[in-house]
Amino acid sequence: NAGVTQTPKFQVLKTGQSMTLQCAQDMNHEYMSWYRQDPGMGLRLIHYSVGAGITDQGEVPNGYNVSRSTTEDFPLRLLSAAPSQTSVYFCASRGTGINSPLHFGNGTRLTVT
Amino acid sequence: GENVEQHPSTLSVQEGDSAVIKCTYSDSASNYFPWYKQELGKGPQLIIDIRSNVGEKKDQRIAVTLNKTAKHFSLHITETQPEDSAVYFCAPRKTGGYQKVTFGTGTKLQVIP
C-alpha cells in the first residue's frame, strides 16, 4: 500500500516556466489537498478537493491551478513560476471517518531561480 | 477561519526530560484535535489525536490533553529520546463534512543526548 505518492522529489525551474506537481493516492480518499511549507510559516493550504470534479481555494491559491478528474490524482500546476513559489510542497489526503487524519506524501522541493 | 497558534516555536530538552507543546485555537466548534510529527525530509504523520468528548488520551510516552473551555490542547512527551527530535504540528478542526484544515506554525523539538 503506497499511500500518497508525490513526484518529482526535487525540481528547479526558471522564472516564467510552467510545471505540474503530481500527487496520487491509493486509499480511495475523497479529500485531497496541497500545502506549501516555508521556514517559520508552517503548512499553508493552497487548494483542496472533496471529490472528483470539485476543487476549492485554500489560504494561498494565487499562482496555482488544480483539477480533479479522478479520485486518485490531484495535480498542482504552476503556470508561470516565480521565485516566491520556491518552497516544499506537500500533498495530503484523508478519508470520510470522523477521526480520519491527513495522510501526507513526502513532498516536492521546488526552487525557482 | 480557524486561527491556530503553537508555543513554543522551538524547544530543547535533555534526553529523558519531558516536553510540552501547546496549541491554541479560535473556533469553538472544533472537535477533533490531532498532533502530527514531521521528521527531516518527510511529510507530517499523525502521532496522537483526541476528540472533544475526552479530556486526555495517552499512548505510551505521548499524551494529549484538551481544555475546550480555554480553547487549547497540549502534546506531552515524557522520557524524551533523540528520535523524538522533529517538528510537531497541531491541526484542530471540525469533523462534519470535509473541513479545511489549518495547521499551527510548528514546534521544532530538539532532544539533546
PDB file of C-alpha atoms in Angstrom:
ATOM      1  CA  ASN A   1       0.000   0.000   0.000  1.00  0.00           C
ATOM      2  CA  ALA A   2       1.841   3.099  -1.280  1.00  0.00           C
ATOM      3  CA  GLY A   3      -0.310   5.745   0.444  1.00  0.00           C
ATOM      4  CA  VAL A   4       0.291   9.219  -1.006  1.00  0.00           C
ATOM      5  CA  THR A   5       2.922   9.443  -3.746  1.00  0.00           C
ATOM      6  CA  GLN A   6       4.372  12.747  -4.935  1.00  0.00           C
ATOM      7  CA  THR A   7       6.596  13.289  -7.951  1.00  0.00           C
ATOM      8  CA  PRO A   8       9.108  14.692  -8.574  1.00  0.00           C
ATOM      9  CA  LYS A   9      11.042  14.869  -5.285  1.00  0.00           C
ATOM     10  CA  PHE A  10      13.114  17.834  -6.446  1.00  0.00           C
ATOM     11  CA  GLN A  11      12.665  20.387  -9.225  1.00  0.00           C
ATOM     12  CA  VAL A  12      14.467  23.535 -10.329  1.00  0.00           C
ATOM     13  CA  LEU A  13      12.638  25.974 -12.595  1.00  0.00           C
ATOM     14  CA  LYS A  14      13.482  29.281 -14.181  1.00  0.00           C
ATOM     15  CA  THR A  15      11.154  32.223 -13.636  1.00  0.00           C
ATOM     16  CA  GLY A  16       8.235  32.025 -16.071  1.00  0.00           C
ATOM     17  CA  GLN A  17       8.423  28.287 -16.695  1.00  0.00           C
ATOM     18  CA  SER A  18       5.460  26.060 -16.045  1.00  0.00           C
ATOM     19  CA  MET A  19       5.258  22.647 -14.467  1.00  0.00           C
ATOM     20  CA  THR A  20       2.907  20.177 -12.823  1.00  0.00           C
ATOM     21  CA  LEU A  21       3.489  18.564  -9.448  1.00  0.00           C
ATOM     22  CA  GLN A  22       1.923  15.125  -9.362  1.00  0.00           C
ATOM     23  CA  CYS A  23       0.052  13.574  -6.456  1.00  0.00           C
ATOM     24  CA  ALA A  24      -1.591  10.163  -6.362  1.00  0.00           C
ATOM     25  CA  GLN A  25      -3.195   8.206  -3.532  1.00  0.00           C
ATOM     26  CA  ASP A  26      -4.355   4.593  -3.450  1.00  0.00           C
ATOM     27  CA  MET A  27      -6.559   4.749  -0.333  1.00  0.00           C
ATOM     28  CA  ASN A  28      -9.759   5.770  -2.134  1.00  0.00           C
ATOM     29  CA  HIS A  29      -9.826   9.058  -0.213  1.00  0.00           C
ATOM     30  CA  GLU A  30     -12.299  11.657  -1.383  1.00  0.00           C
ATOM     31  CA  TYR A  31     -10.488  14.597   0.211  1.00  0.00           C
ATOM     32  CA  MET A  32      -7.147  15.713  -1.202  1.00  0.00           C
ATOM     33  CA  SER A  33      -5.205  18.897  -0.633  1.00  0.00           C
ATOM     34  CA  TRP A  34      -1.982  20.753  -1.402  1.00  0.00           C
ATOM     35  CA  TYR A  35       0.111  22.614   1.154  1.00  0.00           C
ATOM     36  CA  ARG A  36       3.273  24.626   0.868  1.00  0.00           C
ATOM     37  CA  GLN A  37       5.784  24.747   3.683  1.00  0.00           C
ATOM     38  CA  ASP A  38       8.120  27.683   4.158  1.00  0.00           C
ATOM     39  CA  PRO A  39      10.538  28.271   7.063  1.00  0.00           C
ATOM     40  CA  GLY A  40       8.695  29.752  10.041  1.00  0.00           C
ATOM     41  CA  MET A  41       5.343  29.671   8.212  1.00  0.00           C
ATOM     42  CA  GLY A  42       4.152  26.175   8.950  1.00  0.00           C
ATOM     43  CA  LEU A  43       1.920  24.466   6.390  1.00  0.00           C
ATOM     44  CA  ARG A  44      -0.348  26.717   4.335  1.00  0.00           C
ATOM     45  CA  LEU A  45      -3.256  25.348   2.330  1.00  0.00           C
ATOM     46  CA  ILE A  46      -3.127  26.115  -1.410  1.00  0.00           C
ATOM     47  CA  HIS A  47      -6.094  24.214  -2.873  1.00  0.00           C
ATOM     48  CA  TYR A  48      -8.219  21.288  -1.858  1.00  0.00           C
ATOM     49  CA  SER A  49     -10.765  18.900  -3.347  1.00  0.00           C
ATOM     50  CA  VAL A  50     -13.627  16.972  -1.756  1.00  0.00           C
ATOM     51  CA  GLY A  51     -14.111  14.647  -4.706  1.00  0.00           C
ATOM     52  CA  ALA A  52     -13.650  14.193  -8.420  1.00  0.00           C
ATOM     53  CA  GLY A  53     -14.695  17.337 -10.279  1.00  0.00           C
ATOM     54  CA  ILE A  54     -14.786  19.502  -7.131  1.00  0.00           C
ATOM     55  CA  THR A  55     -11.985  21.866  -6.122  1.00  0.00           C
ATOM     56  CA  ASP A  56     -11.760  24.949  -3.937  1.00  0.00           C
ATOM     57  CA  GLN A  57      -9.216  27.531  -2.888  1.00  0.00           C
ATOM     58  CA  GLY A  58      -7.266  27.473   0.323  1.00  0.00           C
ATOM     59  CA  GLU A  59      -5.287  30.167   2.060  1.00  0.00           C
ATOM     60  CA  VAL A  60      -2.680  30.888  -0.653  1.00  0.00           C
ATOM     61  CA  PRO A  61      -4.134  29.890  -4.072  1.00  0.00           C
ATOM     62  CA  ASN A  62      -2.664  32.617  -6.296  1.00  0.00           C
ATOM     63  CA  GLY A  63      -0.313  31.325  -8.983  1.00  0.00           C
ATOM     64  CA  TYR A  64      -1.550  27.738  -8.729  1.00  0.00           C
ATOM     65  CA  ASN A  65      -4.200  25.719 -10.552  1.00  0.00           C
ATOM     66  CA  VAL A  66      -5.652  22.329  -9.730  1.00  0.00           C
ATOM     67  CA  SER A  67      -8.065  19.851 -11.230  1.00  0.00           C
ATOM     68  CA  ARG A  68      -9.506  16.557 -10.011  1.00  0.00           C
ATOM     69  CA  SER A  69     -10.570  14.260 -12.816  1.00  0.00           C
ATOM     70  CA  THR A  70     -10.192  11.037 -10.809  1.00  0.00           C
ATOM     71  CA  THR A  71     -10.386  10.082  -7.146  1.00  0.00           C
ATOM     72  CA  GLU A  72      -6.736   9.003  -7.171  1.00  0.00           C
ATOM     73  CA  ASP A  73      -4.965  12.016  -8.703  1.00  0.00           C
ATOM     74  CA  PHE A  74      -4.740  15.680  -7.741  1.00  0.00           C
ATOM     75  CA  PRO A  75      -2.084  17.527  -9.770  1.00  0.00           C
ATOM     76  CA  LEU A  76      -0.908  21.038  -8.891  1.00  0.00           C
ATOM     77  CA  ARG A  77       0.018  23.319 -11.800  1.00  0.00           C
ATOM     78  CA  LEU A  78       2.293  26.320 -11.748  1.00  0.00           C
ATOM     79  CA  LEU A  79       1.519  28.254 -14.922  1.00  0.00           C
ATOM     80  CA  SER A  80       4.329  30.835 -14.684  1.00  0.00           C
ATOM     81  CA  ALA A  81       6.763  30.102 -11.868  1.00  0.00           C
ATOM     82  CA  ALA A  82       8.013  32.937  -9.671  1.00  0.00           C
ATOM     83  CA  PRO A  83      10.839  32.958  -7.075  1.00  0.00           C
ATOM     84  CA  SER A  84       8.176  33.442  -4.361  1.00  0.00           C
ATOM     85  CA  GLN A  85       6.971  29.935  -5.187  1.00  0.00           C
ATOM     86  CA  THR A  86      10.238  28.398  -4.014  1.00  0.00           C
ATOM     87  CA  SER A  87       9.042  26.064  -1.273  1.00  0.00           C
ATOM     88  CA  VAL A  88       8.398  22.481  -0.264  1.00  0.00           C
ATOM     89  CA  TYR A  89       5.026  21.254  -1.467  1.00  0.00           C
ATOM     90  CA  PHE A  90       3.035  18.540   0.272  1.00  0.00           C
ATOM     91  CA  CYS A  91       0.012  16.671  -0.940  1.00  0.00           C
ATOM     92  CA  ALA A  92      -2.324  15.181   1.674  1.00  0.00           C
ATOM     93  CA  SER A  93      -5.490  13.104   1.612  1.00  0.00           C
ATOM     94  CA  ARG A  94      -7.978  11.792   4.127  1.00  0.00           C
ATOM     95  CA  GLY A  95     -10.946   9.514   4.316  1.00  0.00           C
ATOM     96  CA  THR A  96     -14.520  10.017   5.462  1.00  0.00           C
ATOM     97  CA  GLY A  97     -14.229   8.767   9.041  1.00  0.00           C
ATOM     98  CA  ILE A  98     -14.924  11.227  11.847  1.00  0.00           C
ATOM     99  CA  ASN A  99     -11.398  10.903  13.182  1.00  0.00           C
ATOM    100  CA  SER A 100      -9.679  10.497   9.837  1.00  0.00           C
ATOM    101  CA  PRO A 101      -6.234  12.088   9.933  1.00  0.00           C
ATOM    102  CA  LEU A 102      -4.438  13.560   6.955  1.00  0.00           C
ATOM    103  CA  HIS A 103      -2.007  11.280   5.128  1.00  0.00           C
ATOM    104  CA  PHE A 104       0.904  13.167   3.598  1.00  0.00           C
ATOM    105  CA  GLY A 105       3.283  12.458   0.764  1.00  0.00           C
ATOM    106  CA  ASN A 106       6.994  13.079   1.255  1.00  0.00           C
ATOM    107  CA  GLY A 107       6.976  16.383  -0.546  1.00  0.00           C
ATOM    108  CA  THR A 108       8.402  18.082  -3.628  1.00  0.00           C
ATOM    109  CA  ARG A 109      11.186  20.598  -3.074  1.00  0.00           C
ATOM    110  CA  LEU A 110      10.835  23.317  -5.716  1.00  0.00           C
ATOM    111  CA  THR A 111      13.383  26.030  -6.418  1.00  0.00           C
ATOM    112  CA  VAL A 112      12.569  28.870  -8.816  1.00  0.00           C
ATOM    113  CA  THR A 113      15.550  30.934  -9.971  1.00  0.00           C
TER     114      THR A 113
ATOM    115  CA  GLY B   1     -11.465  30.632   9.513  1.00  0.00           C
ATOM    116  CA  GLU B   2      -9.605  28.898  12.301  1.00  0.00           C
ATOM    117  CA  ASN B   3      -6.736  30.815  13.889  1.00  0.00           C
ATOM    118  CA  VAL B   4      -4.175  28.388  15.305  1.00  0.00           C
ATOM    119  CA  GLU B   5      -1.117  29.247  17.389  1.00  0.00           C
ATOM    120  CA  GLN B   6       1.565  26.949  18.742  1.00  0.00           C
ATOM    121  CA  HIS B   7       4.023  27.610  21.537  1.00  0.00           C
ATOM    122  CA  PRO B   8       6.926  27.384  21.851  1.00  0.00           C
ATOM    123  CA  SER B   9       8.289  27.587  18.310  1.00  0.00           C
ATOM    124  CA  THR B  10      11.499  25.811  19.393  1.00  0.00           C
ATOM    125  CA  LEU B  11      12.189  23.594  22.367  1.00  0.00           C
ATOM    126  CA  SER B  12      15.418  21.941  23.519  1.00  0.00           C
ATOM    127  CA  VAL B  13      15.350  19.304  26.237  1.00  0.00           C
ATOM    128  CA  GLN B  14      17.830  16.867  27.667  1.00  0.00           C
ATOM    129  CA  GLU B  15      17.243  13.229  26.848  1.00  0.00           C
ATOM    130  CA  GLY B  16      14.934  11.729  29.457  1.00  0.00           C
ATOM    131  CA  ASP B  17      13.230  15.024  30.303  1.00  0.00           C
ATOM    132  CA  SER B  18       9.639  15.877  29.409  1.00  0.00           C
ATOM    133  CA  ALA B  19       8.462  18.213  26.656  1.00  0.00           C
ATOM    134  CA  VAL B  20       5.150  20.066  26.403  1.00  0.00           C
ATOM    135  CA  ILE B  21       3.823  21.886  23.343  1.00  0.00           C
ATOM    136  CA  LYS B  22       0.653  23.964  23.492  1.00  0.00           C
ATOM    137  CA  CYS B  23      -1.810  24.695  20.693  1.00  0.00           C
ATOM    138  CA  THR B  24      -4.408  27.464  20.955  1.00  0.00           C
ATOM    139  CA  TYR B  25      -7.302  27.693  18.515  1.00  0.00           C
ATOM    140  CA  SER B  26     -10.109  30.135  17.861  1.00  0.00           C
ATOM    141  CA  ASP B  27     -13.073  28.144  16.511  1.00  0.00           C
ATOM    142  CA  SER B  28     -15.162  26.870  19.430  1.00  0.00           C
ATOM    143  CA  ALA B  29     -16.857  24.397  17.041  1.00  0.00           C
ATOM    144  CA  SER B  30     -13.595  22.465  16.552  1.00  0.00           C
ATOM    145  CA  ASN B  31     -13.967  18.986  17.952  1.00  0.00           C
ATOM    146  CA  TYR B  32     -11.042  16.967  16.582  1.00  0.00           C
ATOM    147  CA  PHE B  33      -7.535  17.694  17.852  1.00  0.00           C
ATOM    148  CA  PRO B  34      -4.606  15.852  16.234  1.00  0.00           C
ATOM    149  CA  TRP B  35      -0.854  16.213  16.583  1.00  0.00           C
ATOM    150  CA  TYR B  36       1.475  15.477  13.669  1.00  0.00           C
ATOM    151  CA  LYS B  37       5.210  14.770  13.738  1.00  0.00           C
ATOM    152  CA  GLN B  38       7.409  15.739  10.806  1.00  0.00           C
ATOM    153  CA  GLU B  39      10.853  14.189  10.523  1.00  0.00           C
ATOM    154  CA  LEU B  40      13.508  15.700   8.294  1.00  0.00           C
ATOM    155  CA  GLY B  41      12.772  15.225   4.614  1.00  0.00           C
ATOM    156  CA  LYS B  42       9.371  13.648   5.173  1.00  0.00           C
ATOM    157  CA  GLY B  43       5.738  14.649   5.312  1.00  0.00           C
ATOM    158  CA  PRO B  44       3.937  15.052   8.653  1.00  0.00           C
ATOM    159  CA  GLN B  45       2.484  11.922  10.251  1.00  0.00           C
ATOM    160  CA  LEU B  46      -0.261  11.630  12.839  1.00  0.00           C
ATOM    161  CA  ILE B  47       1.066  10.603  16.253  1.00  0.00           C
ATOM    162  CA  ILE B  48      -1.938  11.126  18.517  1.00  0.00           C
ATOM    163  CA  ASP B  49      -5.389  12.673  18.390  1.00  0.00           C
ATOM    164  CA  ILE B  50      -8.294  13.416  20.710  1.00  0.00           C
ATOM    165  CA  ARG B  51     -11.956  14.263  20.333  1.00  0.00           C
ATOM    166  CA  SER B  52     -13.749  16.930  22.317  1.00  0.00           C
ATOM    167  CA  ASN B  53     -15.677  14.477  24.476  1.00  0.00           C
ATOM    168  CA  VAL B  54     -12.404  13.279  26.004  1.00  0.00           C
ATOM    169  CA  GLY B  55     -10.102  15.368  28.213  1.00  0.00           C
ATOM    170  CA  GLU B  56      -6.924  13.323  27.938  1.00  0.00           C
ATOM    171  CA  LYS B  57      -5.517  10.498  25.852  1.00  0.00           C
ATOM    172  CA  LYS B  58      -2.263   8.646  26.363  1.00  0.00           C
ATOM    173  CA  ASP B  59      -0.230   6.358  24.111  1.00  0.00           C
ATOM    174  CA  GLN B  60       2.948   5.103  25.762  1.00  0.00           C
ATOM    175  CA  ARG B  61       5.239   8.143  26.158  1.00  0.00           C
ATOM    176  CA  ILE B  62       2.975  10.647  24.439  1.00  0.00           C
ATOM    177  CA  ALA B  63      -0.266  12.176  25.662  1.00  0.00           C
ATOM    178  CA  VAL B  64      -2.652  14.901  24.571  1.00  0.00           C
ATOM    179  CA  THR B  65      -4.739  16.985  26.965  1.00  0.00           C
ATOM    180  CA  LEU B  66      -7.649  19.195  25.973  1.00  0.00           C
ATOM    181  CA  ASN B  67      -9.135  22.273  27.626  1.00  0.00           C
ATOM    182  CA  LYS B  68     -12.135  23.058  25.440  1.00  0.00           C
ATOM    183  CA  THR B  69     -13.290  25.944  27.617  1.00  0.00           C
ATOM    184  CA  ALA B  70      -9.984  27.736  27.177  1.00  0.00           C
ATOM    185  CA  LYS B  71      -9.640  26.511  23.565  1.00  0.00           C
ATOM    186  CA  HIS B  72      -6.239  24.921  23.831  1.00  0.00           C
ATOM    187  CA  PHE B  73      -4.747  21.450  23.765  1.00  0.00           C
ATOM    188  CA  SER B  74      -1.265  20.224  24.537  1.00  0.00           C
ATOM    189  CA  LEU B  75       1.137  17.495  23.493  1.00  0.00           C
ATOM    190  CA  HIS B  76       3.135  15.894  26.297  1.00  0.00           C
ATOM    191  CA  ILE B  77       6.173  13.718  25.622  1.00  0.00           C
ATOM    192  CA  THR B  78       7.764  12.001  28.607  1.00  0.00           C
ATOM    193  CA  GLU B  79      11.180  10.334  28.840  1.00  0.00           C
ATOM    194  CA  THR B  80      12.254  12.032  25.626  1.00  0.00           C
ATOM    195  CA  GLN B  81      14.621  10.207  23.267  1.00  0.00           C
ATOM    196  CA  PRO B  82      16.790  11.502  20.405  1.00  0.00           C
ATOM    197  CA  GLU B  83      14.320  10.045  17.883  1.00  0.00           C
ATOM    198  CA  ASP B  84      11.665  12.417  19.251  1.00  0.00           C
ATOM    199  CA  SER B  85      13.626  15.278  17.634  1.00  0.00           C
ATOM    200  CA  ALA B  86      11.336  16.604  14.897  1.00  0.00           C
ATOM    201  CA  VAL B  87       8.857  19.353  14.094  1.00  0.00           C
ATOM    202  CA  TYR B  88       5.425  18.946  15.657  1.00  0.00           C
ATOM    203  CA  PHE B  89       2.207  20.458  14.300  1.00  0.00           C
ATOM    204  CA  CYS B  90      -1.294  20.748  15.673  1.00  0.00           C
ATOM    205  CA  ALA B  91      -4.286  20.923  13.310  1.00  0.00           C
ATOM    206  CA  PRO B  92      -7.643  21.343  15.093  1.00  0.00           C
ATOM    207  CA  ARG B  93     -10.794  21.045  13.007  1.00  0.00           C
ATOM    208  CA  LYS B  94     -14.497  20.335  12.960  1.00  0.00           C
ATOM    209  CA  THR B  95     -15.452  16.808  11.986  1.00  0.00           C
ATOM    210  CA  GLY B  96     -18.615  17.455   9.950  1.00  0.00           C
ATOM    211  CA  GLY B  97     -18.067  17.112   6.199  1.00  0.00           C
ATOM    212  CA  TYR B  98     -14.738  17.951   4.650  1.00  0.00           C
ATOM    213  CA  GLN B  99     -13.480  20.947   6.531  1.00  0.00           C
ATOM    214  CA  LYS B 100     -10.371  22.838   5.518  1.00  0.00           C
ATOM    215  CA  VAL B 101      -7.517  22.043   7.873  1.00  0.00           C
ATOM    216  CA  THR B 102      -5.412  24.873   9.307  1.00  0.00           C
ATOM    217  CA  PHE B 103      -2.088  23.909  10.843  1.00  0.00           C
ATOM    218  CA  GLY B 104      -0.205  25.594  13.636  1.00  0.00           C
ATOM    219  CA  THR B 105       3.171  27.110  12.715  1.00  0.00           C
ATOM    220  CA  GLY B 106       5.039  24.162  14.199  1.00  0.00           C
ATOM    221  CA  THR B 107       7.362  23.467  17.127  1.00  0.00           C
ATOM    222  CA  LYS B 108      10.896  22.255  16.494  1.00  0.00           C
ATOM    223  CA  LEU B 109      11.856  19.873  19.291  1.00  0.00           C
ATOM    224  CA  GLN B 110      15.498  19.014  19.834  1.00  0.00           C
ATOM    225  CA  VAL B 111      16.368  16.258  22.280  1.00  0.00           C
ATOM    226  CA  ILE B 112      19.973  16.528  23.417  1.00  0.00           C
ATOM    227  CA  PRO B 113      21.609  13.170  24.175  1.00  0.00           C
TER     228      PRO B 113
END
